[in-house]
Coordinates of C-alpha atoms in Angstrom, one line a residue:
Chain A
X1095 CA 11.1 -38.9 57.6
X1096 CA 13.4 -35.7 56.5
X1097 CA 16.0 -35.0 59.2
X1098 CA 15.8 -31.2 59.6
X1099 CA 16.2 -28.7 62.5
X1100 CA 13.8 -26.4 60.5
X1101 CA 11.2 -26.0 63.7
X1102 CA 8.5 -26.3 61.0
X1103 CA 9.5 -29.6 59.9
X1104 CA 10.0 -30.8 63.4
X1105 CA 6.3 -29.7 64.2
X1106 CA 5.2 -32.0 61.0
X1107 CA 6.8 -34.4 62.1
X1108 CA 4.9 -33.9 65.1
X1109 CA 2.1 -33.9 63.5
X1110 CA 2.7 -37.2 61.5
X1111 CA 2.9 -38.8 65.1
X1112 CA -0.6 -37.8 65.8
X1113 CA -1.9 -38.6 62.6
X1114 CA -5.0 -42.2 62.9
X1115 CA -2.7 -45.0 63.2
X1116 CA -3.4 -49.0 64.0
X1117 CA -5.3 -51.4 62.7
X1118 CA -8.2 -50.5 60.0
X1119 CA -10.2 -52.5 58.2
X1120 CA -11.8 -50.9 54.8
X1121 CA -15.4 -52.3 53.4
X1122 CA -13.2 -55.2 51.5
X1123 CA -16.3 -55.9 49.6
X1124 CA -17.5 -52.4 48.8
X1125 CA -14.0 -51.9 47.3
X1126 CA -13.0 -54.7 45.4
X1127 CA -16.7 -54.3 44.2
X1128 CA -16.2 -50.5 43.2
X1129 CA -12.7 -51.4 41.9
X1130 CA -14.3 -54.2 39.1
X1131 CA -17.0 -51.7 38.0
X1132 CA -13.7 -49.2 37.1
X1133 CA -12.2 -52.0 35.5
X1134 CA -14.7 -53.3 33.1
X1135 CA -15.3 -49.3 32.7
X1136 CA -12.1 -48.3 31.9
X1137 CA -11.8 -51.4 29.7
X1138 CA -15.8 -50.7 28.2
X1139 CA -14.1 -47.0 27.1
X1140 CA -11.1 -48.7 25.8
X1141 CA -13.0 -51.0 23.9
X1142 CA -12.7 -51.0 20.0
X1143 CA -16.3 -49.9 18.2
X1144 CA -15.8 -52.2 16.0
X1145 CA -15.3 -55.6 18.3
X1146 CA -18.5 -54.0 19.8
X1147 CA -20.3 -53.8 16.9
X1148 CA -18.8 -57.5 15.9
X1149 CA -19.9 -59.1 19.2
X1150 CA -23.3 -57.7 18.7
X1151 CA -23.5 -58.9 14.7
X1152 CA -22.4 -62.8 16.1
X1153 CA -23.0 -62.8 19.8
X1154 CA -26.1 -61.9 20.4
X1155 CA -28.2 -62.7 17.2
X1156 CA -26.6 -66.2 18.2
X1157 CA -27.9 -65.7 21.4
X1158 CA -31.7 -65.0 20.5
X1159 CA -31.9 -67.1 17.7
X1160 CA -30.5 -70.3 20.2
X1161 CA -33.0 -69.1 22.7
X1162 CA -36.1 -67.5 21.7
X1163 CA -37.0 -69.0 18.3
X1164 CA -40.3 -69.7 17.7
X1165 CA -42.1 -71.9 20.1
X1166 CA -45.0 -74.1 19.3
X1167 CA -48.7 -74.1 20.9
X1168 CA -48.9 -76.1 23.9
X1169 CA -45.2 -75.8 25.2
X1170 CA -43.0 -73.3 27.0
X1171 CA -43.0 -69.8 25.8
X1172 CA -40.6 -67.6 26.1
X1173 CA -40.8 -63.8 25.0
X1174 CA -38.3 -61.3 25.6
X1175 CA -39.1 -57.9 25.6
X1176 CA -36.6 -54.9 26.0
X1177 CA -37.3 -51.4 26.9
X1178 CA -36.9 -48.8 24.6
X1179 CA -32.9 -47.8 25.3
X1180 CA -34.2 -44.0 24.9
X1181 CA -37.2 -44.5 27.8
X1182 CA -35.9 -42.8 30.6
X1183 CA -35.6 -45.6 33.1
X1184 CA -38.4 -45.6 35.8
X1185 CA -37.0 -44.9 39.1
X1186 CA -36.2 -47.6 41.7
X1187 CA -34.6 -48.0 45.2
X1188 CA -30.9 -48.3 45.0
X1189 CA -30.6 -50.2 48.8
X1190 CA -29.0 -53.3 48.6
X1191 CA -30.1 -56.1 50.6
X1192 CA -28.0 -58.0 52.9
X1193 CA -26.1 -60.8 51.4
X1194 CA -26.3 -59.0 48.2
X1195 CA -22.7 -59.6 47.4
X1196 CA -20.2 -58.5 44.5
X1197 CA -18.8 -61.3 41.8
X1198 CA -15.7 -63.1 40.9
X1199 CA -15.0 -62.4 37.4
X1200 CA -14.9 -65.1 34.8
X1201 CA -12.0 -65.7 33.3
X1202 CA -10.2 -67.1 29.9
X1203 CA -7.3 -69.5 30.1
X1204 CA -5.8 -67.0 27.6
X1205 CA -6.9 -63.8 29.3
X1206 CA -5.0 -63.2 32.7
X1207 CA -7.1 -59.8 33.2
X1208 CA -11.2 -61.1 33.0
X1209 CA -13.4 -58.0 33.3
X1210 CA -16.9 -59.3 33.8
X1211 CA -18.5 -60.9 36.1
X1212 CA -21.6 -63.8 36.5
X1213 CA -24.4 -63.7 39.7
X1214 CA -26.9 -66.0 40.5
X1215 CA -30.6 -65.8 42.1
X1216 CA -30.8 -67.8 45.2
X1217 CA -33.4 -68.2 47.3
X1218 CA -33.1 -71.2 48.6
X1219 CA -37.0 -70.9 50.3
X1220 CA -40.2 -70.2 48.4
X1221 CA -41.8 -67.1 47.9
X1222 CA -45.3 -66.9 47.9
X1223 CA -45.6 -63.8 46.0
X1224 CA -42.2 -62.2 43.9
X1225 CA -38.4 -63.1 44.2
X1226 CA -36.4 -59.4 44.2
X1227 CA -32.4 -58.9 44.4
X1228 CA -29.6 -56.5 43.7
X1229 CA -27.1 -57.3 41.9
X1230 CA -23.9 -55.4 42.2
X1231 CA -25.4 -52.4 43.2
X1232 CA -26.8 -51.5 40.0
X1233 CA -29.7 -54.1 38.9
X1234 CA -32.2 -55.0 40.5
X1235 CA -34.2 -58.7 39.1
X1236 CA -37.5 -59.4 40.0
X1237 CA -39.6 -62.2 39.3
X1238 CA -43.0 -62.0 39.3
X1239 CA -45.8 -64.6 39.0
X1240 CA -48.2 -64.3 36.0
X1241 CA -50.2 -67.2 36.1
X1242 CA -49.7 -70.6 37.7
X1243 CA -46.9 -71.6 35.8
X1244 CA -45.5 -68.2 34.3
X1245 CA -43.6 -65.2 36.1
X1246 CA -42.1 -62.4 34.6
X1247 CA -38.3 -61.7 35.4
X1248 CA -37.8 -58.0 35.1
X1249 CA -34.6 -56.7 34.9
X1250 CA -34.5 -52.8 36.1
X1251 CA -30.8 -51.2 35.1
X1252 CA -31.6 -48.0 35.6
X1253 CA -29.3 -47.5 38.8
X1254 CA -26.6 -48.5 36.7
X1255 CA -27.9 -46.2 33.6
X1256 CA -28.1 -50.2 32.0
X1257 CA -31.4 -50.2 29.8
X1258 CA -34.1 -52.2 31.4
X1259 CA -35.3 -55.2 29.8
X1260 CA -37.6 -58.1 31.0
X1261 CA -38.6 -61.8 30.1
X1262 CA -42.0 -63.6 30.4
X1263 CA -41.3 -67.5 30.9
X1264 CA -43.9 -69.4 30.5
X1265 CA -43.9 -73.1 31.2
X1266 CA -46.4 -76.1 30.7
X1267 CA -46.6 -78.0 34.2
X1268 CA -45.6 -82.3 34.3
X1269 CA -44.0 -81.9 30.8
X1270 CA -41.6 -84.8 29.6
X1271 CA -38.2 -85.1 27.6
X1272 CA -40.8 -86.0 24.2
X1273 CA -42.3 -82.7 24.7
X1274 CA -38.8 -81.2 23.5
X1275 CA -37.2 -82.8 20.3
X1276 CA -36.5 -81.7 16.8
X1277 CA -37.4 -78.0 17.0
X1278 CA -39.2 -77.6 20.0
X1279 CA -36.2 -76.7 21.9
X1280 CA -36.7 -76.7 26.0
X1281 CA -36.5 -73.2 26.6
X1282 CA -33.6 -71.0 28.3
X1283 CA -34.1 -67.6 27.3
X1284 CA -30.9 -65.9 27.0
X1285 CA -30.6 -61.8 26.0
X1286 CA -28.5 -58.8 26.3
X1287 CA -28.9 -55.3 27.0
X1288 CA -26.7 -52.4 27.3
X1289 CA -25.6 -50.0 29.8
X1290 CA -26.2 -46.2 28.4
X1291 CA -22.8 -44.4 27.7
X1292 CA -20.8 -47.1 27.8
X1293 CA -19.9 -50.6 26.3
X1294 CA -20.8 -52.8 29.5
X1295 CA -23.8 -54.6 28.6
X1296 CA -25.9 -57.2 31.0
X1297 CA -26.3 -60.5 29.5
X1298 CA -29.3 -62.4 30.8
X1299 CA -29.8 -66.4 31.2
X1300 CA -33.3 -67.4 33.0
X1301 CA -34.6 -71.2 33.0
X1302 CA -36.7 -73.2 34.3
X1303 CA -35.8 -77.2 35.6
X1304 CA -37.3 -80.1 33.4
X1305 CA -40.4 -81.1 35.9
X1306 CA -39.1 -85.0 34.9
X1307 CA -36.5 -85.2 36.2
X1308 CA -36.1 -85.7 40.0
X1309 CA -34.1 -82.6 42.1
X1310 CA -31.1 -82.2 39.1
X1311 CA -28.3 -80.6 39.8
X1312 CA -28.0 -77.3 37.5
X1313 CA -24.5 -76.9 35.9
X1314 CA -23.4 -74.5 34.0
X1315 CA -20.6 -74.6 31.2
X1316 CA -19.2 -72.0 29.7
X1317 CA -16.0 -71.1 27.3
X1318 CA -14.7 -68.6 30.0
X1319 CA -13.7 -70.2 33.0
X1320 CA -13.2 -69.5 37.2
X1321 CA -9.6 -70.3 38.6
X1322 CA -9.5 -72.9 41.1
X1323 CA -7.2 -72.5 44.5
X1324 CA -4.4 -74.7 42.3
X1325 CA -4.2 -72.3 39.9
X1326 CA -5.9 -74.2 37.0
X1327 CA -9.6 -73.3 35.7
X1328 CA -12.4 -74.6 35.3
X1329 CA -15.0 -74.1 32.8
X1330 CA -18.1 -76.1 35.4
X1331 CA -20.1 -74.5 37.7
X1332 CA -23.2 -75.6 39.7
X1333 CA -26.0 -73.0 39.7
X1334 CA -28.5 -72.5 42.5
X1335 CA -32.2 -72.6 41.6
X1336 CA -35.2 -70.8 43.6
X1337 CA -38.8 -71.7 43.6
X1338 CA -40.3 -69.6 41.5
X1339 CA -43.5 -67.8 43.0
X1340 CA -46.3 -69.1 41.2
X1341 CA -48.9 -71.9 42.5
X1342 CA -46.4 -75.1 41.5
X1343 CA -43.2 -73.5 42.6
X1344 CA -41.4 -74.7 39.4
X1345 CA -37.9 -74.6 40.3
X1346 CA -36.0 -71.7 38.5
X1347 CA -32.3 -70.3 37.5
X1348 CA -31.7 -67.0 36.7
X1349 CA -28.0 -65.6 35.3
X1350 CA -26.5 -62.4 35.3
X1351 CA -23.3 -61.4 33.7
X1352 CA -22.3 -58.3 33.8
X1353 CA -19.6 -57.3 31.3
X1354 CA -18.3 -55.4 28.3
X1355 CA -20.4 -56.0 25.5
X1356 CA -18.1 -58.3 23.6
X1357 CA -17.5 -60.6 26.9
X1358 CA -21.3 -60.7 28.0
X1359 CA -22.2 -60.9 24.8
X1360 CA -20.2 -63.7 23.8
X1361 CA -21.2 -65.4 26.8
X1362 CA -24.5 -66.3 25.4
X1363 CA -23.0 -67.1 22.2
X1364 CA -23.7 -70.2 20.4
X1365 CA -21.7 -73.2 21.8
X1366 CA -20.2 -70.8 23.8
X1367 CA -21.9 -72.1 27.2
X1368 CA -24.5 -74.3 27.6
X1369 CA -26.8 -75.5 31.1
X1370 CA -27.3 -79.1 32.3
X1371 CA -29.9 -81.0 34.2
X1372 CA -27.9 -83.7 36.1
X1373 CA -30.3 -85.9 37.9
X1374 CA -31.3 -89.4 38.6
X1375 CA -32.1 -89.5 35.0
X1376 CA -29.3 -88.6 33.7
X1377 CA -27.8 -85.4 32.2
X1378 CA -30.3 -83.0 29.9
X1379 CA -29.3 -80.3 27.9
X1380 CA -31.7 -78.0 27.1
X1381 CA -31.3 -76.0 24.1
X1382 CA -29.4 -78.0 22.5
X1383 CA -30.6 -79.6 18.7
X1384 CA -29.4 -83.2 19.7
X1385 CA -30.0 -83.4 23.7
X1386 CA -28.3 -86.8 23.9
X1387 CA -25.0 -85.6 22.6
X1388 CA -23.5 -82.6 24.7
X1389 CA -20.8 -82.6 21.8
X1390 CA -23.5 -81.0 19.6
X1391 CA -23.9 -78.1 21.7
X1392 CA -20.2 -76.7 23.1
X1393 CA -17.6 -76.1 21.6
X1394 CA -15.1 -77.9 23.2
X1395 CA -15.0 -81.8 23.6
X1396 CA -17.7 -82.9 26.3
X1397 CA -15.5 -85.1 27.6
X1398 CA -13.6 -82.1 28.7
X1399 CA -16.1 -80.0 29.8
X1400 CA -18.2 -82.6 31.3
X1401 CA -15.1 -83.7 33.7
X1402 CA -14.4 -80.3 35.0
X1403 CA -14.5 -79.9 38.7
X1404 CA -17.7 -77.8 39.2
X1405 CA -17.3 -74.1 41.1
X1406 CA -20.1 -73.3 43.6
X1407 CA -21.9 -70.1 43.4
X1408 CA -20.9 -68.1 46.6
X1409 CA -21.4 -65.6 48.9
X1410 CA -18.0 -63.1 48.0
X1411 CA -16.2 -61.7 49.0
X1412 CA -15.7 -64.1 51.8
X1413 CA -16.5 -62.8 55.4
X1414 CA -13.0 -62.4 57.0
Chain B
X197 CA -45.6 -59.9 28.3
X198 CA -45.0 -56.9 29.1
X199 CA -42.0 -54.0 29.6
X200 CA -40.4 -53.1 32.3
X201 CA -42.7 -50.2 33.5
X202 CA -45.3 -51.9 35.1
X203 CA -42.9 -54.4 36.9
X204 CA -40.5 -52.4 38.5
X205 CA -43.4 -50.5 40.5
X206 CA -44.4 -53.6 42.6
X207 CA -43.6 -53.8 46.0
X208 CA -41.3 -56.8 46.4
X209 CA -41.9 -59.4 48.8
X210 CA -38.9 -61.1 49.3
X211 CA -35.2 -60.3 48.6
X212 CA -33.1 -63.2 46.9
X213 CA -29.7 -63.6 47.5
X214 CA -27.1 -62.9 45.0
X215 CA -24.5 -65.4 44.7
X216 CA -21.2 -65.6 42.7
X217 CA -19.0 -67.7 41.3
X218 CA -15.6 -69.3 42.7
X219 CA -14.3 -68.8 45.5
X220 CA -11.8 -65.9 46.0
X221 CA -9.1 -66.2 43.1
X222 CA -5.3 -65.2 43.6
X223 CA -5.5 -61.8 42.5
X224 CA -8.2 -61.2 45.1
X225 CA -6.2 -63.1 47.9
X226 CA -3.7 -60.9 47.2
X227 CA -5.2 -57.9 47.4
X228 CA -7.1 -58.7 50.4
X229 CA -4.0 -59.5 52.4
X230 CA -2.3 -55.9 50.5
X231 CA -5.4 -53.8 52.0
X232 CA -5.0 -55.4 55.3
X233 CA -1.5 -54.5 55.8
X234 CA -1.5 -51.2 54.1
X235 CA -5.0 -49.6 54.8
X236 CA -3.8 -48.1 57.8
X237 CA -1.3 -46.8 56.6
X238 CA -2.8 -45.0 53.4
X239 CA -5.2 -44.2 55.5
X240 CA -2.9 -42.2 57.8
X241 CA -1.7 -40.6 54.5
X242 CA -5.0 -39.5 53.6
X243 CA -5.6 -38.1 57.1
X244 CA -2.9 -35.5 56.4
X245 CA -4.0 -34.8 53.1
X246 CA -7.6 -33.8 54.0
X247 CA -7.7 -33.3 57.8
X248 CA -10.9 -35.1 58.2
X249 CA -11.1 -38.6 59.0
X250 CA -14.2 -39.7 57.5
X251 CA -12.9 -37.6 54.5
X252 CA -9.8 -40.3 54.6
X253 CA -11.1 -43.1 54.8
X254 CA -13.6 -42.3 51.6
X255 CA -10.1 -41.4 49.7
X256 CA -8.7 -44.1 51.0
X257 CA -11.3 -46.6 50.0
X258 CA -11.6 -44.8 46.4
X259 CA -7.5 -45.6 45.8
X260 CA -7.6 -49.1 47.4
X261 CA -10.6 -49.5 44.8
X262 CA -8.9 -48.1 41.9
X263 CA -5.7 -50.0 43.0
X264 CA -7.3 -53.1 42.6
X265 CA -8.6 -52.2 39.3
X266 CA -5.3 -52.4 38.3
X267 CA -3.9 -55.1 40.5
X268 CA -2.2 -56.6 38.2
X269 CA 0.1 -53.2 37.3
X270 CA 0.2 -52.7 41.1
X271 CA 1.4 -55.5 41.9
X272 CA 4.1 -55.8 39.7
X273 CA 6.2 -53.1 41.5
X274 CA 5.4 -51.6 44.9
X275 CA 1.6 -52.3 45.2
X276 CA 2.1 -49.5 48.5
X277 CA 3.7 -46.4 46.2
X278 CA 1.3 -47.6 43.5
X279 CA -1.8 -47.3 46.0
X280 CA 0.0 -44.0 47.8
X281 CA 0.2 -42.5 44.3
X282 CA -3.2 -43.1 43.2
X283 CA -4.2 -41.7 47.0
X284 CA -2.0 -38.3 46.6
X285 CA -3.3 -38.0 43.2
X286 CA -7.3 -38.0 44.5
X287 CA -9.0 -34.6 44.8
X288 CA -8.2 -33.6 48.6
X289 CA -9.7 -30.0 47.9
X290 CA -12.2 -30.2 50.0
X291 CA -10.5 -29.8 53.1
X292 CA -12.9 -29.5 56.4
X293 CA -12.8 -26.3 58.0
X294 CA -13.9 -27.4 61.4
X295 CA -11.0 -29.0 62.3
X296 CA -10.9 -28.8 66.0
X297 CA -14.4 -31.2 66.3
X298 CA -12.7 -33.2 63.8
X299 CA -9.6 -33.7 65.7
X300 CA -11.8 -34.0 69.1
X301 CA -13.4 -36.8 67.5
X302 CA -10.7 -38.4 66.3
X303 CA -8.4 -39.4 69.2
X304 CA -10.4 -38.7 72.0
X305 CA -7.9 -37.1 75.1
X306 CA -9.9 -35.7 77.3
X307 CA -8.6 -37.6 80.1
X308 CA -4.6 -37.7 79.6
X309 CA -3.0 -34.7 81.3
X310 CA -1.6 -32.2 78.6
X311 CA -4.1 -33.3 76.1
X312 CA -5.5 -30.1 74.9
X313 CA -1.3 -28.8 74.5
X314 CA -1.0 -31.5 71.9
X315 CA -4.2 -30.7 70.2
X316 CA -4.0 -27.3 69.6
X317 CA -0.8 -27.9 68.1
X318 CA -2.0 -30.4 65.8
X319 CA -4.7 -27.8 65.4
X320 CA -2.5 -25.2 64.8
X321 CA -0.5 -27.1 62.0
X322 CA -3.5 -28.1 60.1
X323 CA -4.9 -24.8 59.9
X324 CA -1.1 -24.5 58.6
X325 CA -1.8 -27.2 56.0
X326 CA -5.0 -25.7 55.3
X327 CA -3.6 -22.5 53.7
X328 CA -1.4 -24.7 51.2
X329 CA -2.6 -25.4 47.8
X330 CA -3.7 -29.0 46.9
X331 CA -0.5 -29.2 45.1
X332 CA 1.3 -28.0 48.0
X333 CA 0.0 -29.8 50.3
X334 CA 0.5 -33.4 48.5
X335 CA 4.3 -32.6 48.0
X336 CA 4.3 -31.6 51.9
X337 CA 2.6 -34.7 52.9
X338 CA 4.8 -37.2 51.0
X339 CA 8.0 -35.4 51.5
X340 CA 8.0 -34.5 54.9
X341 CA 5.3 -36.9 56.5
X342 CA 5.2 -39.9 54.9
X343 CA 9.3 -39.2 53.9
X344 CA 9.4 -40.0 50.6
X345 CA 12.4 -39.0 48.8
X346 CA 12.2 -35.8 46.4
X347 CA 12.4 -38.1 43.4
X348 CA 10.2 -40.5 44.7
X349 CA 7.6 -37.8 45.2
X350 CA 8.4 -36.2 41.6
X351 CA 7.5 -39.6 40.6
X352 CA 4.3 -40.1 42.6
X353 CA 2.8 -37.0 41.7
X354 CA 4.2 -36.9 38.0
X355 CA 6.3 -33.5 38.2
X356 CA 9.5 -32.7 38.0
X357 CA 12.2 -33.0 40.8
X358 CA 12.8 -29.1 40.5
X359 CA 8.9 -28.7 41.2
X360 CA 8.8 -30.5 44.6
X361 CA 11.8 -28.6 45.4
X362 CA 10.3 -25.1 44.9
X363 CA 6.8 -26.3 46.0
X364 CA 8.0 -27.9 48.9
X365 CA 10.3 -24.4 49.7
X366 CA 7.2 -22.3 49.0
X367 CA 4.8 -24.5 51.1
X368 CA 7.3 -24.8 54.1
X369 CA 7.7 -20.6 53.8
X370 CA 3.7 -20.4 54.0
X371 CA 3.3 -22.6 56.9
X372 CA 6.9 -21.1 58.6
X373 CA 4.7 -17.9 58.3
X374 CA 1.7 -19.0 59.6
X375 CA 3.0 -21.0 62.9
X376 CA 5.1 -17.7 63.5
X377 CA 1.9 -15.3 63.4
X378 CA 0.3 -18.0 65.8
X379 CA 2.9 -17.7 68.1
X380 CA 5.2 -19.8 66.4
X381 CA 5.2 -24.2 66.2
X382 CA 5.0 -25.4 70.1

């Protein structure tokens, strides 16, 4: 404070005494929430046309044509459909359940400064009729049952001016590894879309678990990482999976990263991340041309990724 | 399959939760333990700028937010003057009018003896601060409440030393003038 006789300065003073003082605890999670949206904003607007326009020529052609190749007669479909980017949105309720909770960001172990972000569905109980959630305040997922082994996951953007998209995933009930070799790819449909005035875009990974093999852990591995308390990173995480809400309650993943285009793009890339079925039977990799060699399908040695200590999708911020 | 227009109309049944992954990383640890030592006082810094408490605490939300969007600049100096610029630097035009129920529901003093003295001259100032222009008002607040140094205010507010000088002359004359028509600062 300014020493000063100056009566109006003294009164100031005065009134800096009175100002709200002790302790005061902001909405953590509301603002380190708000505070990674202005982040992968400012960094969106900073963002180079052309690495955009590059991410999209590689990432996300790599994406689709991993994912949502042709599928034969008899086996899991997948078909992605994405709205029109001009259709005005269709209106939605922007509340956010409780528990819906704001993400860590992915990083690189050559980027200090990650700007995206990856959420997970979980519902760790079935639901009879459709599986809805928010996801940082400005998506809202919902899976819907279409049959007794299909759902629709619909992914409304329009609270975050994102362009709506959805998927129909379709799968055939007390199928086997056989059912999936050469081609015939197990399906994970994996897509992007983008968020209107801006270069954040909403990268989408939905799956279901192989029905042979007996309660599998879901990893995920990706080329971006998570930092671990020591400071190192990992590239491993374990993803939850939710019943899906259809008369066999197929167990199902769904992703969400939310990013500038070129990181949530490049998320789906090819060999750029890839999902395991860890279970009694050993380790499945769908999507991947030669399911018995994880080499074939990441781009880093297997033997590093597969060692990684896996991260747990969490509720975060943590509760203080 | 189908687009999204016929989906998003259904009534949901049940809300999923939305997880992430990892657990709270450094930079995040960091800034947690930054807001909890510094919200209060930012947020007593806001109070002055805008008069209205709920008014603060939304600025002082917005700058923790937008501090942490740059954490990694912040941090690097003086995370406080980095989050205190960012504050000051907010708009604070809209500055309530009905600053008496404010202030009454603020602090609550009903019950000490010589309560309403000390109100009505905090009243009686912020109607004072009220008449200054935002730019007035920040180099006022930073100068002479939060006692910043003239450079260090030039700096926060990115003008020159000469302008908080002849701002903070100007603003003191305004609010000189309007204590004095009041019956002068109690």
């Amino acid at each position: 404070m300014t020493g000063n006789d100056d009566p109006t300065l003294t009164a100031l003073q005065r009134l800096a005494a009175h100002a709200p003082d002790g302790a005061w605890e902001p909405d953590a999670p509301a603002v380190m929430r708000r505070g990674r949206v202005l982040r992968a904003r400012r960094t969106a607007g900073a963002a180079a046309t052309g690495a955009l326009v590059l991410a999209l020529a590689i990432g996300v052609p790599a994406g689709l044509a991993r994912h949502t190749g042709p599928e034969p007669v008899g086996l899991p479909t997948t078909t992605v459909t994405t709205a029109n980017p001009t259709t005005p949105a269709p209106s939605t309720p922007t509340s956010v359940p409780t528990g819906a909770l704001g993400g860590v960001p992915p990083t690189t172990e050559v980027a200090a400064d990650p700007y995206g972000f990856v959420f997970a569905l979980n519902k760790p109980t079935a639901s009879a009729t459709a599986v809805t959630a928010n996801v940082a305040d400005e998506l809202r997922v919902t899976v819907s049952p279409t049959g007794s082994s299909s759902v629709t996951v619909a992914f409304d953007a329009s609270a975050g001016h994102g362009t709506s998209s959805s998927v129909a995933v379709t799968w055939t009930p007390n199928d086997t590894a056989s059912d999936y070799s050469g081609a015939h790819l197990y399906p994970a449909p994996a897509f992007s879309a983008p968020v209107q005035g801006t270069s954040m875009w909403y990268s989408y990974l939905i799956g279901t678990v192989p029905s042979w093999i007996s309660d599998p852990t879901v990893a995920l591995y990706s080329d971006y990482g998570w930092p671990l308390p020591d400071g190192t990173t990992t590239h491993a995480a374990t993803v939850p999976t939710f019943q899906a809400p259809t008369a066999d309650g197929r167990r199902m993943f769904v992703l969400v990263v939310i990013g500038p285009g070129n990181l949530a793009s490049a998320f789906l890339s090819e060999r750029q991340h890839a999902i395991a079925f860890d279970g009694a039977e050993g380790m499945y990799l769908p999507g991947c041309a030669d399911q018995t060699d994880p080499g074939a399908c990441v781009s880093l040695p297997w033997a590093q990724w597969g060692t990684q200590q896996r991260v747990q999708f969490v509720d975060w911020p943590a509760k203080h | 399959m189908s687009g999204t227009d016929g989906e998003v109309g259904t009534a949901p049944a049940e809300y999923a939760k939305v997880l992430a992954t990892g657990g709270p990383p450094r930079r995040d640890a960091e800034f947690t333990a930054f807001m909890a030592e510094h919200a209060g006082d930012l947020r007593r810094t806001a109070w002055l700028l805008v008069g209205d408490l709920h008014r603060a605490e939304e600025l002082t939300q917005e700058a923790l937010a937008r501090t942490y969007a740059s954490w990694g600049r912040a941090r690097e100096g003086d995370a406080l003057a980095y989050a205190r610029r960012v504050l000051a630097n907010l708009r604070i035009d809209t500055w309530r009018r009905r600053r008496r129920e404010v202030l009454t529901a603020d602090v609550p003093e009903g019950s000490v003896p010589g309560s309403e003295g000390r109100a009505e001259d905090r009243d009686q100032l912020l109607r004072a601060l009220a008449l200054l222009n935002a730019k007035q008002r920040r180099v006022v607040v930073l100068r002479h409440l939060v006692g910043l140094s003239e450079a260090e205010v030039a700096a926060d507010l990115g003008i020159s030393v000469g302008t908080v000088k002849s701002s903070s002359s100007r603003a003191l004359a305004m609010m000189r003038a309007a204590l004095l028509s009041e019956g002068g600062p109690r």
